[in-house]
XYZ file of C-alpha atoms in Angstrom:
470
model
C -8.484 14.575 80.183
C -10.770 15.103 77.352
C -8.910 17.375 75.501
C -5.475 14.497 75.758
C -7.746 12.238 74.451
C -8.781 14.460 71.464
C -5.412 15.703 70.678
C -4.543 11.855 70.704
C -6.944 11.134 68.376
C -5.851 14.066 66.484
C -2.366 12.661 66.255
C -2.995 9.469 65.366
C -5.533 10.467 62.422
C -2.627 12.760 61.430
C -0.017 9.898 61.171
C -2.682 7.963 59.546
C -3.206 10.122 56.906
C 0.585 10.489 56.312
C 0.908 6.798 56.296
C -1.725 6.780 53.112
C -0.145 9.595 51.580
C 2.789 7.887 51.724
C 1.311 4.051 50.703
C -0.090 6.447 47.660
C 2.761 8.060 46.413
C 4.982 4.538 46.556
C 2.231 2.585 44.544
C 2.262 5.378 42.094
C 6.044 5.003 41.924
C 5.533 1.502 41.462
C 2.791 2.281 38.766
C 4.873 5.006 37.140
C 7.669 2.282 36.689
C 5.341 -0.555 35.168
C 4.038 1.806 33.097
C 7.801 2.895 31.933
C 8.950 -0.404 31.553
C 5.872 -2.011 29.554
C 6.749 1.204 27.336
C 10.451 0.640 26.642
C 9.810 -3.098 26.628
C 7.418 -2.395 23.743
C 9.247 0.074 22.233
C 12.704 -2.484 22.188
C 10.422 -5.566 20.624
C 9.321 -3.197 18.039
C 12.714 -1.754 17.407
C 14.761 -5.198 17.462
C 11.284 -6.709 14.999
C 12.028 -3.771 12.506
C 15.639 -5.098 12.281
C 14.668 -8.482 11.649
C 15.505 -8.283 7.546
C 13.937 -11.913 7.087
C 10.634 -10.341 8.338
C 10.633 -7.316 6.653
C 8.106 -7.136 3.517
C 8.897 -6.506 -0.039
C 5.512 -6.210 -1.335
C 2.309 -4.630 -0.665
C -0.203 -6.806 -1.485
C -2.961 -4.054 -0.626
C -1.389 -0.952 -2.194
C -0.059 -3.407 -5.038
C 3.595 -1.801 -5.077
C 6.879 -2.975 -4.624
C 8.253 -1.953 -1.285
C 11.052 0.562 -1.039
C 14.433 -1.245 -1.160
C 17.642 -0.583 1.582
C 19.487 2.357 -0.767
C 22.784 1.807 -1.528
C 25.942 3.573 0.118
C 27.398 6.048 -1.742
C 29.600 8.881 -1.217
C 27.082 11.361 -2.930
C 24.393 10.066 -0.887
C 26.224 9.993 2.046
C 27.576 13.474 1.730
C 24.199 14.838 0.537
C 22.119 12.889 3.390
C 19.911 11.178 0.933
C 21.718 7.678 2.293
C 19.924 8.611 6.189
C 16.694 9.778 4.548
C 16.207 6.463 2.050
C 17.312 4.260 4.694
C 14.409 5.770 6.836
C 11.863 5.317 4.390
C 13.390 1.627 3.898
C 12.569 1.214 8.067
C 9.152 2.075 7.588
C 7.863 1.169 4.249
C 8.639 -2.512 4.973
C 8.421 -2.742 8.298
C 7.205 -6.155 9.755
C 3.602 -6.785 9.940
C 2.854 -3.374 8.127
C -0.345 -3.965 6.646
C -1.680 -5.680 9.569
C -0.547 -2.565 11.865
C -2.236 0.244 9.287
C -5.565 -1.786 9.217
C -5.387 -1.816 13.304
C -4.590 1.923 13.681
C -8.033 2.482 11.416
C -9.863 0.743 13.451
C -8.722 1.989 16.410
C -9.505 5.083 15.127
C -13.228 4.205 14.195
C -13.983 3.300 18.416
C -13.898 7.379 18.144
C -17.137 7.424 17.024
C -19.267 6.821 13.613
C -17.384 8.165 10.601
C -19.680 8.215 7.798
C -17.972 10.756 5.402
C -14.068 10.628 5.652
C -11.167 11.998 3.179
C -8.529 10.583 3.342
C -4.604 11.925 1.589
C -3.575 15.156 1.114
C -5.531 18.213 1.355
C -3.384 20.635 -0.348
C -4.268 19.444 -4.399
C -5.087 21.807 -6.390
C -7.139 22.143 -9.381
C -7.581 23.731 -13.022
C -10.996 25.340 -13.876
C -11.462 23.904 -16.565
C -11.947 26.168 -19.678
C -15.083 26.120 -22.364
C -14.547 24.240 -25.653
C -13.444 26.931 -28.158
C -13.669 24.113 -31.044
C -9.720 24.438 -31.484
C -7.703 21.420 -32.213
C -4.838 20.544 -29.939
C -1.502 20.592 -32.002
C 0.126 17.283 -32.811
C 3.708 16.369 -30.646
C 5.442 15.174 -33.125
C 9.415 14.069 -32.666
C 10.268 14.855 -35.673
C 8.431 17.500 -37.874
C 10.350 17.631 -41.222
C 7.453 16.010 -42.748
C 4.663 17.921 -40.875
C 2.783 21.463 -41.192
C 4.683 24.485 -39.727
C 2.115 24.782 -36.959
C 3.551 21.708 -35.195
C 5.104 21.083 -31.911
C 8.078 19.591 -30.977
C 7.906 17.477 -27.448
C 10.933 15.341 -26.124
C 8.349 12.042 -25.390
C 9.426 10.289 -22.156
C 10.797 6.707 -22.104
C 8.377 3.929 -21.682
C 8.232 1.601 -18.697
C 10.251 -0.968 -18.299
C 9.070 -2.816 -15.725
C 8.174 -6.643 -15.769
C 5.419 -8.765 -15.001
C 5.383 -12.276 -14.597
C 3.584 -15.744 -15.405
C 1.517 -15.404 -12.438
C 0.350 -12.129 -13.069
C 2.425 -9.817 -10.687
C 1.369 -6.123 -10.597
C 4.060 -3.939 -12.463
C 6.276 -1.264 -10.727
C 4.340 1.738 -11.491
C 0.744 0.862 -10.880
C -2.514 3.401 -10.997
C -2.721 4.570 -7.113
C -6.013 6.518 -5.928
C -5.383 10.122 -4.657
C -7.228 11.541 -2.036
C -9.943 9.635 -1.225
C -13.656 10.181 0.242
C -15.086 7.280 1.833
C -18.970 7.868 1.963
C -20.821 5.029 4.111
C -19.644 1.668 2.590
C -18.324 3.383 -0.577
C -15.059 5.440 -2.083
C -14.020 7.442 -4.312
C -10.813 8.780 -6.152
C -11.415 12.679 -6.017
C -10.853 14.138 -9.340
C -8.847 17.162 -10.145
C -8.693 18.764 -13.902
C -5.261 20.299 -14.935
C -5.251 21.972 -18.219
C -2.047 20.894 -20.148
C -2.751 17.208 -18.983
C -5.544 17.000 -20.788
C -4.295 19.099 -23.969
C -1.394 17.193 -24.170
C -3.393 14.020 -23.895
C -5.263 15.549 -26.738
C -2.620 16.294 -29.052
C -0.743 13.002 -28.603
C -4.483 11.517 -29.847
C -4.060 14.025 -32.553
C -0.490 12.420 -33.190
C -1.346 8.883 -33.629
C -3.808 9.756 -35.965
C -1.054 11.447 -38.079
C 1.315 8.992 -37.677
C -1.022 5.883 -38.292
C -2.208 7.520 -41.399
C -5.857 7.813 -42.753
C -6.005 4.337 -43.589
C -6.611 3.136 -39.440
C -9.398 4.156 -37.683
C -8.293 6.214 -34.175
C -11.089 6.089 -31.361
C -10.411 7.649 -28.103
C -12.403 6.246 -24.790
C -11.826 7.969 -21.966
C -13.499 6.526 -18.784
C -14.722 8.420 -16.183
C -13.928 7.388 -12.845
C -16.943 6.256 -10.066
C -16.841 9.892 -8.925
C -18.015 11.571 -11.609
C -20.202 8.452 -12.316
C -22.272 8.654 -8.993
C -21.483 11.825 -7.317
C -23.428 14.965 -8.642
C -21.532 18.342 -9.647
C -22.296 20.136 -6.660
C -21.060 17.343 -4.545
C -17.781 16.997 -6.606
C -16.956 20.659 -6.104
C -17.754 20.903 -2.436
C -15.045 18.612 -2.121
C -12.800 20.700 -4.245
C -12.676 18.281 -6.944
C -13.747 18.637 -10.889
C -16.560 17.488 -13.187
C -15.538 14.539 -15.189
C -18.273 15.218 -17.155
C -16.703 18.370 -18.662
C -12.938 17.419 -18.198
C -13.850 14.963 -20.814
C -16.320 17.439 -22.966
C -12.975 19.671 -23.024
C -10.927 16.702 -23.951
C -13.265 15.813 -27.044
C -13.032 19.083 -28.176
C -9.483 19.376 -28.559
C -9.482 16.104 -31.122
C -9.182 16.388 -34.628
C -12.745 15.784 -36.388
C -10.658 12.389 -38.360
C -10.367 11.004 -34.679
C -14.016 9.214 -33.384
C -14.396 10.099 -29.642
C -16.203 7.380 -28.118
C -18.209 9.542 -25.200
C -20.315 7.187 -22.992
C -20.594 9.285 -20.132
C -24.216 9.962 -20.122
C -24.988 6.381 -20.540
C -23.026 5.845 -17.657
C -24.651 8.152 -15.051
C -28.100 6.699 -16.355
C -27.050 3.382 -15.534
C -25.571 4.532 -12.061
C -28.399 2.076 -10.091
C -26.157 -0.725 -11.506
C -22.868 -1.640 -10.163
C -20.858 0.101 -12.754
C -17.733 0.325 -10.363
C -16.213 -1.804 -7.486
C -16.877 0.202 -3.839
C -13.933 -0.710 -2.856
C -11.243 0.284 -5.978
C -10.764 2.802 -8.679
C -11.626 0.558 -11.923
C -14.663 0.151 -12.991
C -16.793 -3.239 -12.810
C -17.002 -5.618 -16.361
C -20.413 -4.538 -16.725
C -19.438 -0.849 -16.626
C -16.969 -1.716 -19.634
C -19.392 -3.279 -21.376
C -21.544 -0.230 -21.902
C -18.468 1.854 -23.172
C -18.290 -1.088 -25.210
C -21.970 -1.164 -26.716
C -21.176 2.857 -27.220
C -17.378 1.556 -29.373
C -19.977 -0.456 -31.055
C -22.650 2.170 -32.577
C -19.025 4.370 -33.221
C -17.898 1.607 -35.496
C -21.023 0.670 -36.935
C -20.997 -2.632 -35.392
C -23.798 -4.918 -33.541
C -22.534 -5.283 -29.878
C -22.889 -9.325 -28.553
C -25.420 -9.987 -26.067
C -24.040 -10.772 -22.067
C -25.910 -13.243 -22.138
C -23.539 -15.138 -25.167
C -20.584 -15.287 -22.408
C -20.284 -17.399 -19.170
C -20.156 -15.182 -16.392
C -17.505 -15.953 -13.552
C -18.170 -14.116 -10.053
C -15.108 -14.114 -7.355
C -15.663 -12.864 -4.149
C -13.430 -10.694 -1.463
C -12.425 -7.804 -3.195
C -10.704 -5.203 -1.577
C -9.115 -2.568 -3.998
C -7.054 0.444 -4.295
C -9.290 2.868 -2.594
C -9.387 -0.107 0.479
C -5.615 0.533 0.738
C -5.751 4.133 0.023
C -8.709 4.813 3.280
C -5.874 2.924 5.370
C -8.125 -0.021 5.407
C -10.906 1.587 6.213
C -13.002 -0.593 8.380
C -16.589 0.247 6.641
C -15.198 -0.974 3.245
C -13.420 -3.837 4.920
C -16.859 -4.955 6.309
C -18.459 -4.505 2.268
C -16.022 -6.106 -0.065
C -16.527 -6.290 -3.693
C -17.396 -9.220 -6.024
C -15.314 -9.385 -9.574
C -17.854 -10.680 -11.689
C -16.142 -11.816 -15.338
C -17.574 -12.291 -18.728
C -15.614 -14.999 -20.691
C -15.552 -14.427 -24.761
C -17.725 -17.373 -26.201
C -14.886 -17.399 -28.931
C -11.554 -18.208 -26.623
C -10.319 -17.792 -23.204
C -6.848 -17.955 -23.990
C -4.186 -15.227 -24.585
C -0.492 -14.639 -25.446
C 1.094 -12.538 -22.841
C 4.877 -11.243 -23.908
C 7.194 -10.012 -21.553
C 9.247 -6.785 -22.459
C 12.149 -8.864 -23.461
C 10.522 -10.596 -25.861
C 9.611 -13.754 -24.262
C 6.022 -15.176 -24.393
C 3.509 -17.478 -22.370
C 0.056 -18.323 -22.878
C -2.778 -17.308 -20.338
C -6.391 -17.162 -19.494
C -8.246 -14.137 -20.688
C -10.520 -14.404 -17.662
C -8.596 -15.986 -15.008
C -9.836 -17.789 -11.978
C -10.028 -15.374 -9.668
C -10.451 -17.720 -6.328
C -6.597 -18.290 -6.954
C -5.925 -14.012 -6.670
C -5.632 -12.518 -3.425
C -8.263 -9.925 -1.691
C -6.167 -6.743 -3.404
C -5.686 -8.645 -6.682
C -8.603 -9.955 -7.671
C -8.926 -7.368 -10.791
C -5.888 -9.567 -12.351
C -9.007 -11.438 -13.037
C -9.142 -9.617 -16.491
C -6.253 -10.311 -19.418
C -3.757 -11.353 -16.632
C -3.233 -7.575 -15.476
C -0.939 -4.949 -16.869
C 1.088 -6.634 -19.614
C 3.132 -5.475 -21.957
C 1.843 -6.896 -24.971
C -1.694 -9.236 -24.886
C -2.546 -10.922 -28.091
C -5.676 -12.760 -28.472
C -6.472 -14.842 -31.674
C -10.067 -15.780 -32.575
C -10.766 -18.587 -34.215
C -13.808 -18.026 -35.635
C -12.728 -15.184 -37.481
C -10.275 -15.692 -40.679
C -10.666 -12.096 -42.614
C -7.431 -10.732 -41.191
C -9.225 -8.063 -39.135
C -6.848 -6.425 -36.140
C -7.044 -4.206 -33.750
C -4.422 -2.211 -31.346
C -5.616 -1.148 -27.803
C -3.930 1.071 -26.044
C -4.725 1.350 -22.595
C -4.176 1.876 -18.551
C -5.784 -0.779 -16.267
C -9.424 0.417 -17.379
C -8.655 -1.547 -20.626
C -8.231 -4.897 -18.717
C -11.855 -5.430 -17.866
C -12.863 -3.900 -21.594
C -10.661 -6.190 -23.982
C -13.072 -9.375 -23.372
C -15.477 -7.540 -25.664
C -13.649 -7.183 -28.397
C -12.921 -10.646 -28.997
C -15.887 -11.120 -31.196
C -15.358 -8.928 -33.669
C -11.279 -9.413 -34.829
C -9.304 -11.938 -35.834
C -6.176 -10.536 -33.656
C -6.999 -7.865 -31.173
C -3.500 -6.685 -29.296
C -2.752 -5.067 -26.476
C -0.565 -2.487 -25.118
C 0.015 -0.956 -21.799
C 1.504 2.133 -22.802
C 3.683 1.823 -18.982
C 5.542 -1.588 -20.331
C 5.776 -1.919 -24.059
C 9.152 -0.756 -25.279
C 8.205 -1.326 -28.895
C 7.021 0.684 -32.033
C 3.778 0.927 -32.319
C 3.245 2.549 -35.444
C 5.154 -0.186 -37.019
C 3.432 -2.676 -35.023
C 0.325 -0.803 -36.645
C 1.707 -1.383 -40.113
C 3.106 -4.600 -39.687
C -0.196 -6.632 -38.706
C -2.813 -4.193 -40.912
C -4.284 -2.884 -37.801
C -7.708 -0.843 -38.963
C -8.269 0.147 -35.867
C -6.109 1.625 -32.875
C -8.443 1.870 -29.603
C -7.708 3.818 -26.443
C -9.267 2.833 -23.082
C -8.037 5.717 -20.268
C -9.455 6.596 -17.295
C -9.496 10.190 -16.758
C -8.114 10.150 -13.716
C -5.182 8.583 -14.514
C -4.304 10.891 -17.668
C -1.147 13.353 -17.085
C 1.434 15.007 -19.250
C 3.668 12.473 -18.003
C 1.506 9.505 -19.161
C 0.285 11.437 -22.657
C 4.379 11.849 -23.350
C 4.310 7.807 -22.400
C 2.099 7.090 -25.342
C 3.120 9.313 -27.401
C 6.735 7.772 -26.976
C 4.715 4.224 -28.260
C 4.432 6.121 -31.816
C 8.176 6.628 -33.202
């Protein structure tokens, strides 16, 4: 009787257990089929939002480009699949709510765990070592040599760009991007990389100007450094595989002709480097980091530098720059945004901006940057990359003119000059589609100033200003 009773109980534990088994496996099932359908559900809303075309972006307000465009259908591209590859790019270069879904994914990425040192971009850059000054000149690229010594070169100089910006400011086509970047606490930086015939040919289209300007015009060279050379020691640069701005722009001095005044202000800068000199959160420096490259323009020229404390300071908060955009949003700068703080020329705040075909509009020198948005604010200065800025001062009347020519490091440095020309003009070297040299000639220019950041300087870019000079 007892052993009935136990193989009873036996039995009915057995069909029990089989009755939970099976309860389990159908509630997986179930589980296995929410889980399927929440997925396909998701993966249809995101599919049929990407086709949306009203939604779709065509700006970046954060990496300050134009989006890519749908390509056109062609045979050629059809036949050589460059049609299937553009159109993917298209899909997910402007797909809806893009920004907003690259700042989530980097946050979601910091719940892994602190991340106080992060690079960010491609790890496969390489660099130059870059060679000791031998006291040589660079050769001039000249585009036609029938009038120059046998020893120079001949360079086909690239077009310039063509690109517009408008009234209110808009960021041109082919704007200064940061590379890789290190993010260090609440900090970046643009890592810097030498290459040798960037820098020689940057040299010898200095060298060209000169000789195409004449001996009559002054030619100084500025070439900034960048944050990273600036605040990072040597050792720290080259444990990231990176270069010393320090001597990329030694080597670049030395290849100058001893008529053409390099303005070196490097030194100055790293003993400054408890100041903010440059924004945390982008590539350019800060105004008050221009201003001591201009104080050291000043002692070049033989000139007293004004006083900060002759122009009204302007500070705008919120900004979030190129290295922001180029840590895919990284959440510590996010939390540490910058503040553009403006110096406005006691003389005049106003400008004359002209478009590249030839139409003009009058604009702040320092705008009010509480109208720019959190990527823009360095528009602040000269109403961004222009073509052609000219700024009249009208407390000067001795004909006195200057030409800068200059990337986006420029913008926040042209304030200072205001005070000691009666015409200072401007050129972005990416957007003017004028001569130069005649430009040069045709307003007495006695001075031609560049303002280039050393990161930024290519053979590409060199060619770009060289191309200015015909």
């Amino acid at each position: 009787m007892k052993t009935t009773v136990h193989n009873a109980d036996r039995r009915s534990q057995n069909g029990g257990f089989e009755a939970y088994k099976k309860k389990e496996k159908k509630v997986r099932r179930a589980w296995h089929r929410i889980r399927a359908a929440v997925f396909w559900a998701v993966l249809l809303v995101f599919g049929v939002t990407g086709l949306l075309i009203p939604l779709r972006p065509t700006k970046s307000v954060n990496e300050k480009r134009k989006l890519a465009q749908f390509p056109k259908l062609t045979a050629t591209s059809l036949w050589n699949g460059e049609f299937f590859s553009d159109t993917a790019t298209w899909y997910t270069d402007t797909f809806p709510m893009r920004e907003a879904l690259i700042k989530g994914a980097g946050e979601f990425e910091n719940l892994y765990g602190i991340r106080n040192e992060v690079i960010y971009g491609s790890a496969d850059t390489t660099t130059d070592s870059i060679p000791d000054a031998d006291g040589q000149t660079a050769a001039p690229l000249l585009t036609d040599t029938s009038s120059a010594g046998s020893t120079a070169v001949t360079a086909e100089a690239s077009g310039t760009g063509t690109s517009e910006a408008d009234a209110g400011g808009t960021i041109g086509q082919t704007p200064e991007v940061a590379g890789n970047v290190y993010v260090s606490g609440d900090r970046a930086f643009s890592i810097f990389y030498f290459a040798t015939a960037s820098m020689d040919t940057y040299a010898s289209m200095i060298n060209t100007v000169k000789y195409k300007v004449g001996d009559s015009v002054n030619v100084y060279d500025l070439v900034a450094p960048t944050s990273f050379g600036v605040y990072l020691s040597e050792d720290v640069q080259q444990s990231m595989g990176g270069s010393s701005e320090k001597k990329a722009i030694a080597y670049i001095e030395s290849r100058l002709q001893s008529n053409v005044t390099a303005v070196d202000f490097f030194d100055d800068l790293v003993s400054l480097n408890s100041q903010y000199l440059y924004f945390r959160t982008d590539h350019h420096w800060t105004a008050l980091g221009a201003y001591y490259a201009y104080c050291k323009f000043c002692q070049a020229k033989g000139i007293e530098p004004q006083n900060l404390g002759q122009f009204e300071q302007a500070e705008y908060d919120g900004f979030l720059g190129t290295l922001y955009s180029g840590s895919d949003q990284s959440a510590a700068l996010a939390a540490n945004p910058d503040s553009v703080i403006a110096y406005i020329p006691p003389e005049t705040n106003e400008e004359t901006i002209t478009r590249t075909d030839g139409s003009s509009f009058t604009w702040p020198i320092i705008r009010d940057g509480n109208e720019l948005s959190a990527g823009n604010k360095y528009l602040t200065f000269i109403g961004g990359d222009q073509p052609m800025v000219e700024i009249d001062n009208p407390d000067i009347t001795d004909g006195s003119t200057c030409v800068v020519v200059k990337d986006s490091y420029g913008n926040a440095f042209v304030p200072f000059l205001v005070g000691h020309y009666q015409k200072v003009i401007v050129l972005d070297y990416r957007y003017y589609t004028g001569n130069a040299t005649q430009l040069v000639k045709d307003t007495g220019a006695s001075d031609v100033i560049f303002v280039n950041c050393v990161d930024v300087i290519t053979e590409d870019t060199a060619m770009q200003m060289n191309a200015l000079f015909q």
